[in-house]
Amino acid sequence: MKIKPVSTNKAPEAVGPYSQGIKTGSLIFTSGQLPIVPETGELIKGDIKKETRLCLEHVLTVVEAGGATLEDIVKVNIYIKDMGDFPLINEEYEAFFKGHKPARSCVQVAKLPRDGNIEIEAIAVL
């Protein structure tokens, strides 16, 4: 099976030696997306709902660059620094997905790249 990198200028460039996403067969895997403003490289902090929304928007733009849609997302992984933010993240997540309910994991981690508060990745099926 061939592996094809997926990229878009609507999401932040990779901050290391990896692709924004990978398409293989009918699957699209996004790399973890931080709440970074693509045009400036600025990491947004201080409002977990805005941070969550920006991460989800980045995930969706990578999924769309691979040819899929929001409804094609089947699995989401969320990494957060503070489980106390979970209720606010859930609010923003539910509003973003508008009734679509992919499988999901959410785990608290000790540290994220660039000292972010949240990172989100997803898998979509074409």
PDB file of C-alpha atoms in Angstrom:
ATOM      1  CA  MET A   1       0.000   0.000   0.000  1.00  0.00           C
ATOM      2  CA  LYS A   2       1.350   3.434  -0.941  1.00  0.00           C
ATOM      3  CA  ILE A   3       1.849   6.143   1.641  1.00  0.00           C
ATOM      4  CA  LYS A   4       1.281   9.758   0.569  1.00  0.00           C
ATOM      5  CA  PRO A   5       1.983  12.824   2.726  1.00  0.00           C
ATOM      6  CA  VAL A   6      -0.942  15.209   3.190  1.00  0.00           C
ATOM      7  CA  SER A   7      -0.264  18.900   3.700  1.00  0.00           C
ATOM      8  CA  THR A   8      -2.069  22.216   3.700  1.00  0.00           C
ATOM      9  CA  ASN A   9      -1.073  25.806   4.353  1.00  0.00           C
ATOM     10  CA  LYS A  10      -4.305  26.207   6.387  1.00  0.00           C
ATOM     11  CA  ALA A  11      -2.693  24.303   9.290  1.00  0.00           C
ATOM     12  CA  PRO A  12       0.670  24.953  10.946  1.00  0.00           C
ATOM     13  CA  GLU A  13       3.721  23.463   9.299  1.00  0.00           C
ATOM     14  CA  ALA A  14       5.198  20.451  11.048  1.00  0.00           C
ATOM     15  CA  VAL A  15       7.564  21.518  13.838  1.00  0.00           C
ATOM     16  CA  GLY A  16       9.762  18.466  13.292  1.00  0.00           C
ATOM     17  CA  PRO A  17      10.626  15.706  10.815  1.00  0.00           C
ATOM     18  CA  TYR A  18       7.075  14.511  10.153  1.00  0.00           C
ATOM     19  CA  SER A  19       4.087  15.184   7.880  1.00  0.00           C
ATOM     20  CA  GLN A  20       0.913  17.064   8.792  1.00  0.00           C
ATOM     21  CA  GLY A  21      -0.882  13.926   7.747  1.00  0.00           C
ATOM     22  CA  ILE A  22      -0.511  10.640   5.901  1.00  0.00           C
ATOM     23  CA  LYS A  23      -2.939   9.070   3.444  1.00  0.00           C
ATOM     24  CA  THR A  24      -2.717   5.348   2.831  1.00  0.00           C
ATOM     25  CA  GLY A  25      -5.436   3.437   1.049  1.00  0.00           C
ATOM     26  CA  SER A  26      -8.731   4.765   2.385  1.00  0.00           C
ATOM     27  CA  LEU A  27      -7.249   6.086   5.651  1.00  0.00           C
ATOM     28  CA  ILE A  28      -6.002   9.533   6.615  1.00  0.00           C
ATOM     29  CA  PHE A  29      -3.945   9.937   9.789  1.00  0.00           C
ATOM     30  CA  THR A  30      -3.317  13.462  11.050  1.00  0.00           C
ATOM     31  CA  SER A  31      -0.328  14.367  13.137  1.00  0.00           C
ATOM     32  CA  GLY A  32      -1.050  16.016  16.460  1.00  0.00           C
ATOM     33  CA  GLN A  33      -2.195  19.600  15.977  1.00  0.00           C
ATOM     34  CA  LEU A  34      -1.334  22.332  18.446  1.00  0.00           C
ATOM     35  CA  PRO A  35      -3.246  25.624  18.742  1.00  0.00           C
ATOM     36  CA  ILE A  36      -0.801  27.495  16.514  1.00  0.00           C
ATOM     37  CA  VAL A  37      -1.807  30.361  14.228  1.00  0.00           C
ATOM     38  CA  PRO A  38      -0.497  29.179  10.818  1.00  0.00           C
ATOM     39  CA  GLU A  39       0.263  32.679   9.512  1.00  0.00           C
ATOM     40  CA  THR A  40       2.378  33.748  12.488  1.00  0.00           C
ATOM     41  CA  GLY A  41       3.510  30.547  14.195  1.00  0.00           C
ATOM     42  CA  GLU A  42       2.110  31.912  17.482  1.00  0.00           C
ATOM     43  CA  LEU A  43       0.969  29.315  20.020  1.00  0.00           C
ATOM     44  CA  ILE A  44      -2.382  30.351  21.540  1.00  0.00           C
ATOM     45  CA  LYS A  45      -2.657  29.902  25.330  1.00  0.00           C
ATOM     46  CA  GLY A  46      -4.957  31.117  28.053  1.00  0.00           C
ATOM     47  CA  ASP A  47      -8.394  30.093  26.722  1.00  0.00           C
ATOM     48  CA  ILE A  48      -8.779  26.303  26.483  1.00  0.00           C
ATOM     49  CA  LYS A  49     -11.975  26.577  24.425  1.00  0.00           C
ATOM     50  CA  LYS A  50     -10.221  28.703  21.771  1.00  0.00           C
ATOM     51  CA  GLU A  51      -7.206  26.388  21.905  1.00  0.00           C
ATOM     52  CA  THR A  52      -9.462  23.350  21.422  1.00  0.00           C
ATOM     53  CA  ARG A  53     -11.319  24.960  18.502  1.00  0.00           C
ATOM     54  CA  LEU A  54      -8.072  25.892  16.743  1.00  0.00           C
ATOM     55  CA  CYS A  55      -6.665  22.361  17.147  1.00  0.00           C
ATOM     56  CA  LEU A  56      -9.894  20.865  15.765  1.00  0.00           C
ATOM     57  CA  GLU A  57      -9.899  23.300  12.835  1.00  0.00           C
ATOM     58  CA  HIS A  58      -6.328  22.271  12.010  1.00  0.00           C
ATOM     59  CA  VAL A  59      -7.224  18.579  12.201  1.00  0.00           C
ATOM     60  CA  LEU A  60     -10.154  19.162   9.865  1.00  0.00           C
ATOM     61  CA  THR A  61      -8.092  21.093   7.309  1.00  0.00           C
ATOM     62  CA  VAL A  62      -5.573  18.236   7.138  1.00  0.00           C
ATOM     63  CA  VAL A  63      -8.414  15.700   6.802  1.00  0.00           C
ATOM     64  CA  GLU A  64      -9.958  17.819   4.033  1.00  0.00           C
ATOM     65  CA  ALA A  65      -6.595  18.142   2.270  1.00  0.00           C
ATOM     66  CA  GLY A  66      -6.600  14.345   2.144  1.00  0.00           C
ATOM     67  CA  GLY A  67     -10.036  14.332   0.520  1.00  0.00           C
ATOM     68  CA  ALA A  68     -12.234  13.533   3.529  1.00  0.00           C
ATOM     69  CA  THR A  69     -14.808  15.488   5.547  1.00  0.00           C
ATOM     70  CA  LEU A  70     -15.700  16.031   9.190  1.00  0.00           C
ATOM     71  CA  GLU A  71     -18.152  13.116   9.016  1.00  0.00           C
ATOM     72  CA  ASP A  72     -15.342  10.823   7.804  1.00  0.00           C
ATOM     73  CA  ILE A  73     -13.404  11.246  11.065  1.00  0.00           C
ATOM     74  CA  VAL A  74     -13.653   7.954  12.967  1.00  0.00           C
ATOM     75  CA  LYS A  75     -11.175   8.402  15.850  1.00  0.00           C
ATOM     76  CA  VAL A  76      -9.860  11.388  17.771  1.00  0.00           C
ATOM     77  CA  ASN A  77      -7.069  11.459  20.351  1.00  0.00           C
ATOM     78  CA  ILE A  78      -6.832  14.453  22.670  1.00  0.00           C
ATOM     79  CA  TYR A  79      -3.807  15.128  24.855  1.00  0.00           C
ATOM     80  CA  ILE A  80      -4.214  17.747  27.586  1.00  0.00           C
ATOM     81  CA  LYS A  81      -2.039  19.176  30.324  1.00  0.00           C
ATOM     82  CA  ASP A  82      -4.837  19.587  32.860  1.00  0.00           C
ATOM     83  CA  MET A  83      -7.801  17.209  33.203  1.00  0.00           C
ATOM     84  CA  GLY A  84      -9.558  20.082  34.972  1.00  0.00           C
ATOM     85  CA  ASP A  85     -10.048  21.564  31.474  1.00  0.00           C
ATOM     86  CA  PHE A  86     -11.989  18.468  30.348  1.00  0.00           C
ATOM     87  CA  PRO A  87     -15.518  19.974  30.684  1.00  0.00           C
ATOM     88  CA  LEU A  88     -14.621  23.066  28.613  1.00  0.00           C
ATOM     89  CA  ILE A  89     -12.859  20.930  25.999  1.00  0.00           C
ATOM     90  CA  ASN A  90     -15.952  18.714  25.781  1.00  0.00           C
ATOM     91  CA  GLU A  91     -18.194  21.757  25.223  1.00  0.00           C
ATOM     92  CA  GLU A  92     -16.089  23.001  22.328  1.00  0.00           C
ATOM     93  CA  TYR A  93     -15.627  19.493  20.919  1.00  0.00           C
ATOM     94  CA  GLU A  94     -19.371  18.825  20.909  1.00  0.00           C
ATOM     95  CA  ALA A  95     -20.117  22.172  19.234  1.00  0.00           C
ATOM     96  CA  PHE A  96     -17.457  21.515  16.579  1.00  0.00           C
ATOM     97  CA  PHE A  97     -18.645  18.014  15.661  1.00  0.00           C
ATOM     98  CA  LYS A  98     -22.365  18.991  15.635  1.00  0.00           C
ATOM     99  CA  GLY A  99     -23.746  15.565  16.540  1.00  0.00           C
ATOM    100  CA  HIS A 100     -21.071  13.469  14.780  1.00  0.00           C
ATOM    101  CA  LYS A 101     -19.499  11.242  17.444  1.00  0.00           C
ATOM    102  CA  PRO A 102     -16.219   9.609  16.442  1.00  0.00           C
ATOM    103  CA  ALA A 103     -14.510   7.261  18.877  1.00  0.00           C
ATOM    104  CA  ARG A 104     -12.273   9.271  21.191  1.00  0.00           C
ATOM    105  CA  SER A 105      -9.586   9.115  23.820  1.00  0.00           C
ATOM    106  CA  CYS A 106      -8.551  11.968  26.093  1.00  0.00           C
ATOM    107  CA  VAL A 107      -5.504  11.686  28.314  1.00  0.00           C
ATOM    108  CA  GLN A 108      -3.638  14.035  30.602  1.00  0.00           C
ATOM    109  CA  VAL A 109       0.055  14.300  29.810  1.00  0.00           C
ATOM    110  CA  ALA A 110       2.985  15.833  31.650  1.00  0.00           C
ATOM    111  CA  LYS A 111       4.134  18.080  28.812  1.00  0.00           C
ATOM    112  CA  LEU A 112       3.304  18.911  25.199  1.00  0.00           C
ATOM    113  CA  PRO A 113       5.453  20.425  22.431  1.00  0.00           C
ATOM    114  CA  ARG A 114       6.046  24.164  22.808  1.00  0.00           C
ATOM    115  CA  ASP A 115       4.541  23.817  26.299  1.00  0.00           C
ATOM    116  CA  GLY A 116       1.033  23.770  24.810  1.00  0.00           C
ATOM    117  CA  ASN A 117      -2.065  22.938  26.830  1.00  0.00           C
ATOM    118  CA  ILE A 118      -3.718  20.683  24.236  1.00  0.00           C
ATOM    119  CA  GLU A 119      -2.875  18.629  21.160  1.00  0.00           C
ATOM    120  CA  ILE A 120      -5.390  16.790  18.968  1.00  0.00           C
ATOM    121  CA  GLU A 121      -4.974  14.146  16.255  1.00  0.00           C
ATOM    122  CA  ALA A 122      -7.470  12.121  14.226  1.00  0.00           C
ATOM    123  CA  ILE A 123      -8.032   9.254  11.824  1.00  0.00           C
ATOM    124  CA  ALA A 124     -10.490   9.555   8.942  1.00  0.00           C
ATOM    125  CA  VAL A 125     -11.801   6.971   6.468  1.00  0.00           C
ATOM    126  CA  LEU A 126     -12.620   7.850   2.874  1.00  0.00           C
TER     127      LEU A 126
END
